[in-house]
Coordinates of C-alpha atoms and ligand atoms in Angstrom, one line a residue:
M1 CA 0.1 -0.3 0.1
G2 CA 1.4 3.6 -0.3
S3 CA 2.2 4.3 2.9
G4 CA 0.4 7.5 3.1
R5 CA 2.8 9.3 0.5
N6 CA 1.9 12.0 -1.3
V7 CA 1.5 11.8 -5.1
A8 CA 0.8 15.0 -7.1
V9 CA -2.4 14.5 -10.2
F10 CA -1.7 17.7 -12.7
G11 CA -4.7 17.6 -14.6
A12 CA -6.3 16.3 -11.5
Y13 CA -10.0 17.3 -12.2
G14 CA -10.1 15.9 -15.9
H15 CA -11.8 12.8 -16.4
T16 CA -9.0 10.8 -16.4
G17 CA -7.2 12.7 -13.8
R18 CA -10.4 12.0 -11.1
F19 CA -10.3 8.2 -11.9
V20 CA -6.2 8.4 -10.6
V21 CA -7.1 10.4 -7.8
A22 CA -9.5 7.3 -6.7
E23 CA -7.0 4.8 -7.7
L24 CA -4.2 6.7 -5.4
R25 CA -6.8 6.9 -2.4
E26 CA -7.6 3.2 -3.0
R27 CA -3.9 1.8 -2.7
G28 CA -3.0 4.3 0.3
Y29 CA -1.4 7.2 -1.6
V30 CA -2.2 10.4 -1.0
P31 CA -3.2 12.2 -3.9
L32 CA -1.9 16.0 -3.9
L33 CA -4.7 17.6 -6.7
L34 CA -2.8 20.2 -9.4
G35 CA -4.5 21.8 -12.4
R36 CA -4.7 25.2 -14.0
D37 CA -8.0 26.3 -12.8
Q38 CA -8.9 27.5 -9.3
D39 CA -12.5 26.7 -9.3
K40 CA -12.4 23.2 -10.7
L41 CA -9.3 22.4 -8.0
Q42 CA -11.7 23.5 -5.0
A43 CA -14.8 21.5 -6.5
L44 CA -12.8 18.4 -6.3
A45 CA -10.8 19.2 -3.2
Q46 CA -14.7 19.7 -1.9
A47 CA -15.5 16.6 -3.3
N48 CA -12.2 14.8 -1.3
P49 CA -12.3 16.3 1.8
G50 CA -8.4 16.4 3.6
L51 CA -7.0 16.4 0.2
E52 CA -5.0 19.4 -0.9
A53 CA -5.5 21.9 -4.3
R54 CA -2.5 23.4 -5.8
Q55 CA -2.7 25.7 -9.0
A56 CA 0.0 25.6 -11.0
S57 CA 0.5 26.3 -14.9
V58 CA 2.6 24.9 -17.5
D59 CA 3.5 28.2 -18.6
D60 CA 4.8 28.9 -15.2
P61 CA 7.5 27.2 -14.0
A62 CA 7.7 28.4 -10.2
S63 CA 4.1 27.1 -9.9
L64 CA 4.7 23.8 -11.0
D65 CA 7.7 23.7 -8.5
R66 CA 5.5 24.7 -5.6
A67 CA 2.7 22.4 -6.5
L68 CA 5.5 19.5 -6.5
V69 CA 6.8 20.3 -3.0
G70 CA 6.5 17.4 -1.1
A71 CA 5.5 15.1 -3.9
A72 CA 7.4 11.5 -4.1
A73 CA 5.8 11.2 -7.7
V74 CA 3.8 13.0 -10.4
I75 CA 1.1 11.6 -13.1
N76 CA 0.4 14.0 -15.5
C77 CA -3.1 13.3 -16.6
A78 CA -3.6 16.8 -18.5
G79 CA -3.5 16.8 -22.1
P80 CA -3.0 17.9 -24.9
F81 CA 0.5 16.6 -23.8
A82 CA 2.2 18.7 -27.0
S83 CA 1.4 21.9 -24.0
T84 CA 1.8 19.7 -20.7
G85 CA 4.6 17.1 -21.3
A86 CA 7.7 18.7 -21.2
P87 CA 7.2 21.7 -18.4
L88 CA 5.9 18.3 -16.4
V89 CA 8.7 16.4 -17.1
E90 CA 10.9 19.7 -16.1
A91 CA 9.4 20.2 -12.6
A92 CA 9.9 16.3 -11.8
L93 CA 13.6 16.7 -13.1
R94 CA 13.9 20.1 -11.3
A95 CA 12.1 18.2 -8.1
G96 CA 14.0 15.2 -8.1
I97 CA 10.5 13.1 -8.6
P98 CA 9.7 10.7 -11.0
Y99 CA 7.4 11.3 -13.6
V100 CA 4.4 9.4 -15.3
D101 CA 1.8 10.5 -17.9
V102 CA -1.1 8.9 -20.0
A103 CA 0.0 10.9 -23.1
A104 CA -2.1 9.0 -26.3
E105 CA -0.2 11.3 -28.6
I106 CA 2.4 9.5 -30.9
E107 CA 4.7 12.9 -31.3
A108 CA 4.3 14.0 -27.7
N109 CA 5.8 10.4 -26.7
V110 CA 8.0 11.0 -29.3
D111 CA 9.4 14.1 -28.4
T112 CA 9.5 12.5 -24.0
F113 CA 11.6 9.8 -25.4
A114 CA 14.0 12.6 -27.8
H115 CA 14.2 15.1 -24.9
F116 CA 14.4 13.8 -21.7
A117 CA 16.3 10.6 -22.2
E118 CA 19.8 11.9 -21.1
R119 CA 19.0 14.2 -18.7
A120 CA 16.5 11.5 -16.8
R121 CA 18.7 8.9 -17.3
A122 CA 22.1 11.2 -15.5
A123 CA 19.4 12.4 -12.9
G124 CA 19.1 8.6 -12.1
T125 CA 15.1 9.1 -12.3
V126 CA 12.4 7.4 -14.6
V127 CA 10.1 9.2 -16.7
V128 CA 7.3 6.5 -18.2
P129 CA 5.4 8.6 -20.7
A130 CA 2.3 6.8 -22.3
M131 CA 1.6 4.5 -19.3
A132 CA -2.3 4.6 -19.8
F133 CA -4.8 2.3 -21.8
Y134 CA -3.5 3.5 -25.3
G135 CA 0.8 2.9 -25.3
G136 CA 1.1 0.9 -22.0
L137 CA -1.4 -1.4 -22.1
G138 CA -0.3 -3.0 -25.6
D139 CA 3.3 -2.2 -24.8
L140 CA 2.9 -4.7 -21.5
L141 CA 1.2 -7.1 -23.7
V142 CA 3.6 -7.2 -26.5
T143 CA 6.4 -7.7 -23.9
T144 CA 4.8 -10.4 -22.0
A145 CA 3.5 -12.0 -25.7
M146 CA 7.6 -11.9 -26.7
G147 CA 8.4 -13.7 -23.7
D148 CA 12.0 -15.0 -24.3
W149 CA 12.2 -13.3 -27.8
T150 CA 14.2 -10.2 -27.9
A151 CA 13.4 -9.3 -31.4
A152 CA 10.7 -10.4 -33.7
D153 CA 9.5 -9.3 -37.3
E154 CA 5.7 -7.7 -36.6
A155 CA 4.1 -7.0 -34.0
H156 CA 0.4 -6.6 -34.3
I157 CA -2.1 -4.9 -31.8
A158 CA -5.9 -5.2 -32.1
Y159 CA -8.3 -2.4 -30.1
G160 CA -11.8 -4.5 -29.7
L161 CA -13.8 -1.5 -28.1
N162 CA -17.4 -1.8 -28.7
S163 CA -18.1 1.7 -28.4
W164 CA -16.1 4.7 -27.8
H165 CA -17.4 8.1 -26.6
P166 CA -14.7 10.6 -26.3
T167 CA -13.7 13.1 -23.7
T168 CA -12.7 17.0 -24.8
G169 CA -9.3 15.9 -23.7
T170 CA -9.0 13.1 -26.5
L171 CA -10.8 14.8 -29.0
A172 CA -8.6 18.0 -28.7
S173 CA -5.4 15.6 -28.3
G174 CA -6.4 14.4 -31.6
V175 CA -6.8 17.7 -33.2
V176 CA -3.4 19.0 -31.6
S177 CA -1.6 15.9 -33.3
G178 CA -3.6 16.1 -36.8
Q179 CA -2.1 19.6 -36.9
R180 CA 1.8 18.3 -36.3
R181 CA 1.4 15.8 -38.8
G182 CA -0.1 18.4 -41.4
G183 CA -3.3 16.3 -42.0
R184 CA -1.3 13.4 -42.8
R185 CA -1.4 9.7 -41.4
V186 CA 1.5 7.9 -39.5
R187 CA 2.1 4.4 -39.5
Y188 CA 5.6 2.0 -38.3
T189 CA 7.2 0.4 -41.0
G190 CA 10.6 -0.7 -41.7
G191 CA 11.8 -0.1 -38.1
Q192 CA 10.2 3.8 -38.1
L193 CA 7.5 6.3 -38.1
E194 CA 6.4 6.8 -42.2
Y195 CA 4.3 9.6 -42.5
H196 CA 1.5 8.9 -45.5
D197 CA -1.5 9.9 -47.5
N198 CA -3.1 6.1 -48.4
A199 CA -6.6 5.6 -47.5
L200 CA -6.7 3.2 -44.0
P201 CA -7.4 -0.2 -45.2
T202 CA -10.7 -2.3 -43.3
L203 CA -9.7 -5.7 -42.6
E204 CA -11.5 -8.6 -40.2
W205 CA -9.8 -9.7 -37.1
H206 CA -10.0 -12.6 -35.1
F207 CA -10.4 -11.7 -31.5
P208 CA -10.8 -14.2 -28.5
A209 CA -14.2 -15.4 -27.3
P210 CA -16.5 -14.2 -27.0
L211 CA -15.7 -10.9 -29.1
G212 CA -14.5 -13.3 -32.3
A213 CA -14.7 -12.0 -35.7
Q214 CA -14.7 -8.0 -36.3
K215 CA -14.4 -5.4 -38.7
V216 CA -11.4 -3.0 -37.9
I217 CA -9.7 -0.5 -39.6
G218 CA -5.7 -1.1 -39.8
E219 CA -3.0 1.0 -39.0
F220 CA -4.9 3.1 -37.0
S221 CA -2.0 4.0 -35.2
M222 CA -2.2 4.6 -31.4
A223 CA 0.9 5.2 -28.8
D224 CA 2.1 1.4 -29.3
I225 CA 3.9 2.3 -32.1
V226 CA 6.5 4.6 -30.0
T227 CA 6.5 2.6 -27.2
V228 CA 6.9 -0.6 -28.4
P229 CA 9.9 -0.2 -30.7
S230 CA 11.2 2.0 -28.0
H231 CA 13.0 -1.0 -26.5
L232 CA 12.0 -4.2 -28.7
A233 CA 13.8 -4.8 -32.1
I234 CA 10.2 -5.2 -34.0
P235 CA 10.5 -3.3 -37.2
E236 CA 6.6 -3.7 -38.3
I237 CA 4.1 -2.6 -35.9
C238 CA 0.9 -2.4 -36.7
T239 CA -2.2 -1.3 -34.5
Y240 CA -6.0 -1.7 -35.3
M241 CA -9.5 -0.3 -34.1
T242 CA -12.8 -1.9 -34.8
A243 CA -14.8 -0.1 -37.3
K244 CA -17.6 0.8 -34.8
A245 CA -15.5 2.5 -32.2
A246 CA -13.5 4.3 -34.7
G247 CA -16.7 5.5 -36.6
D248 CA -18.1 6.5 -33.2
L249 CA -14.9 8.5 -32.4
S250 CA -15.2 10.7 -35.8
A251 CA -18.7 10.8 -35.2
A252 CA -17.6 12.6 -31.1
D253 CA -21.3 13.5 -30.5
S254 CA -21.6 12.2 -26.8
A255 CA -18.9 11.5 -23.7
P256 CA -18.9 9.1 -21.9
I257 CA -21.7 8.4 -19.1
A258 CA -21.3 6.2 -16.4
V259 CA -22.5 3.4 -15.5
D260 CA -21.3 2.1 -12.3
E261 CA -20.3 3.5 -8.4
R262 CA -16.7 3.6 -9.6
G263 CA -17.8 6.0 -12.4
R264 CA -16.9 3.6 -15.5
S265 CA -19.0 3.8 -18.6
A266 CA -20.5 0.9 -20.2
Q267 CA -17.3 0.9 -23.0
T268 CA -15.9 -2.9 -22.9
F269 CA -12.8 -3.5 -24.4
V270 CA -10.4 -6.2 -25.5
V271 CA -6.7 -5.6 -26.3
D272 CA -5.3 -8.5 -28.9
V273 CA -1.5 -8.9 -29.4
L274 CA -0.2 -11.0 -31.9
V275 CA 3.7 -11.1 -32.5
R276 CA 5.4 -13.1 -35.5
S277 CA 9.2 -14.3 -35.4
G278 CA 9.7 -16.4 -38.8
G279 CA 6.5 -18.7 -39.2
T280 CA 5.8 -18.4 -35.3
E281 CA 3.2 -16.8 -33.8
R282 CA 2.4 -15.5 -29.8
R283 CA -0.2 -14.0 -28.5
A284 CA -1.6 -12.4 -25.5
S285 CA -4.7 -10.5 -24.7
A286 CA -6.6 -8.4 -22.2
A287 CA -10.1 -7.7 -21.7
G288 CA -11.9 -4.9 -19.1
Q289 CA -14.6 -2.0 -19.1
D290 CA -14.1 1.8 -19.5
I291 CA -10.4 2.7 -21.4
Y292 CA -10.5 6.0 -19.7
A293 CA -11.3 4.1 -16.1
I294 CA -8.4 1.1 -16.3
S295 CA -5.6 3.8 -17.0
A296 CA -5.9 4.6 -13.3
P297 CA -4.6 1.2 -12.5
L298 CA -2.2 1.3 -14.8
A299 CA -0.6 4.3 -13.9
V300 CA -0.9 3.8 -10.4
E301 CA 0.2 0.7 -10.1
A302 CA 3.4 1.9 -12.6
V303 CA 3.8 4.7 -9.7
D304 CA 3.7 1.9 -6.9
R305 CA 6.3 -0.1 -8.6
I306 CA 8.5 2.8 -9.1
L307 CA 8.2 3.8 -5.3
T308 CA 8.8 0.6 -4.0
G309 CA 12.4 -0.3 -6.5
R310 CA 10.3 -2.7 -8.8
T311 CA 12.0 -1.0 -12.0
K312 CA 14.4 -2.5 -14.3
T313 CA 16.1 0.8 -15.6
T314 CA 16.2 4.8 -15.6
G315 CA 15.6 7.3 -17.9
V316 CA 12.4 7.6 -20.2
A317 CA 11.1 4.1 -20.7
S318 CA 7.8 2.7 -21.9
A319 CA 5.9 0.4 -19.7
G320 CA 7.3 -2.8 -20.7
A321 CA 11.3 -1.5 -20.6
V322 CA 10.7 -0.5 -16.9
F323 CA 8.7 -3.0 -15.5
D324 CA 8.5 -7.0 -15.4
A325 CA 5.4 -6.6 -17.8
P326 CA 4.0 -10.4 -16.7
D327 CA 4.2 -9.5 -13.5
F328 CA 2.5 -5.7 -13.9
L329 CA -0.4 -7.4 -15.9
R330 CA -1.1 -10.1 -12.9
A331 CA -1.2 -7.3 -10.6
L332 CA -4.1 -5.8 -12.8
S333 CA -6.4 -8.9 -12.6
P334 CA -8.7 -7.3 -10.5
H335 CA -9.5 -4.9 -13.2
L336 CA -8.1 -7.3 -16.4
S337 CA -9.3 -10.3 -17.5
L338 CA -6.1 -11.7 -19.4
H339 CA -5.3 -14.1 -21.7
V340 CA -1.2 -14.8 -21.6
P341 CA 1.1 -17.7 -22.7
L342 CA 1.2 -20.4 -20.4
D343 CA 5.1 -19.7 -19.2
T344 CA 4.5 -16.2 -18.1
R345 CA 1.6 -17.0 -15.8
G346 CA 3.2 -18.0 -12.8
Ligands
NAP1 N1 -3.0 6.6 -23.3 C1 -4.4 6.6 -23.0 O1 -4.6 5.4 -23.2 C2 -5.2 7.8 -22.3 C3 -5.9 7.2 -21.5 C4 -6.7 8.5 -20.8 C5 -6.7 10.0 -20.9 N2 -5.6 10.1 -22.0 C6 -5.1 11.5 -22.5 O2 -5.2 12.0 -21.3 C7 -5.9 13.5 -21.7 C8 -6.7 13.9 -20.7 O3 -7.9 12.9 -21.1 P1 -9.7 13.4 -20.6 O4 -9.8 12.5 -20.9 O5 -8.8 13.3 -18.7 O6 -9.8 14.9 -20.8 P2 -10.4 15.8 -20.0 O7 -11.6 15.3 -19.3 O8 -10.9 16.5 -21.2 O9 -9.6 16.6 -19.3 C9 -8.5 17.0 -19.7 C10 -7.6 17.8 -18.7 O10 -6.5 18.2 -19.1 C11 -6.4 19.9 -18.6 N3 -5.5 20.7 -19.7 C12 -5.6 20.4 -20.8 N4 -5.0 21.7 -21.4 C13 -4.5 21.8 -20.4 C14 -3.3 22.9 -20.0 N5 -2.6 23.4 -21.2 N6 -2.5 23.3 -18.6 C15 -3.2 22.2 -17.9 N7 -4.2 21.6 -18.3 C16 -4.5 21.4 -18.9 C17 -7.9 20.1 -18.7 O11 -8.1 21.3 -17.6 P3 -8.9 22.4 -17.8 O12 -10.6 21.8 -17.4 O13 -8.5 23.6 -17.0 O14 -8.9 23.0 -19.1 C18 -8.5 18.7 -17.8 O15 -8.0 18.7 -16.7 C19 -6.3 13.8 -23.1 O16 -4.9 13.8 -23.9 C20 -6.4 11.8 -23.3 O17 -5.9 11.9 -24.8 C21 -5.0 8.9 -22.7

């Protein structure tokens, strides 16, 4: 348990931030509520008596420094991360504390690796970008499916979402990423990101039962095309999205609606991973409810492991590189139904 240590949550009153605050409390940490809007912070503090709210802005480094005083780690839930990522990593490095974020933006995650790898390593601390549903979970599953392989020819990560009602933050991040790409698409092929204008293919993906065969959009690139190749030698990495969820995202006509006491929506997901080397395939998958809600146990488990010394490296590292991936997934079993290879079940 968290032993009452303070963990700062930037963007605490956002949809994902609220799940993270609740998860930290459940695990015995004391969240520090950080954000740029004093009124929204106060409202959240009133709903969480005893928690401290600290206003801070990414345009004001001193305010970030004050907000991080006494924090053992910071989780950044405020996106678009193109705006918030670098200032928060800088502040975490100044404070000498680990940094974890939930960024789904491909370019923002590339920036975090590119700009902070050396300084984070030199500081002996760890910076974990995309420690969430997109980027983190797929990387943990790919790493687990790989088992003793250190390289593979291909990795495929298929997102079986029954629906996707995006938050304001998701939509804003999509707009920013689209602008950064000049309206182009991106995929990971030949060992690098490639920008292109091709139409995305529609295919059929056979998810584990009960979902079964579903129409998916191929090259629907998510943060996994940054996190996975950051530590695994796989030249071809492709992500897929159920056509239904991709359609919902484009329509963007409603936000998530809570259907249970935890605030989760009725959305269900399966993340199905296949890695191929020569003629051999290995698979792993995880199923659960609500892609925003599941991001909280992912980010908080990461912080807990960092603060209890259960890490494999320092610097900027994705989930699969910094943690024991099968063990991490097992720890999430209250939240995820796992189908992982026999030799990694422990
Ligand atoms: N990788 C994943 O699987 C995953 C999972 C969940 C979320 N995310 C990402 O996390 C981000 C938040 O998502 P959400 O669902 O929580 O959205 P949300 O409910 O709209 O919340 C967005 C939060 O970000 C804050 N924010 C935005 N720009 C800011 C800035 N420049 N400075 C300070 N705070 C800022 C907002 O504060 P104000 O209200 O003051 O604007 C709000 O607290 C998005 O980028 C989303 O893509 C990724």
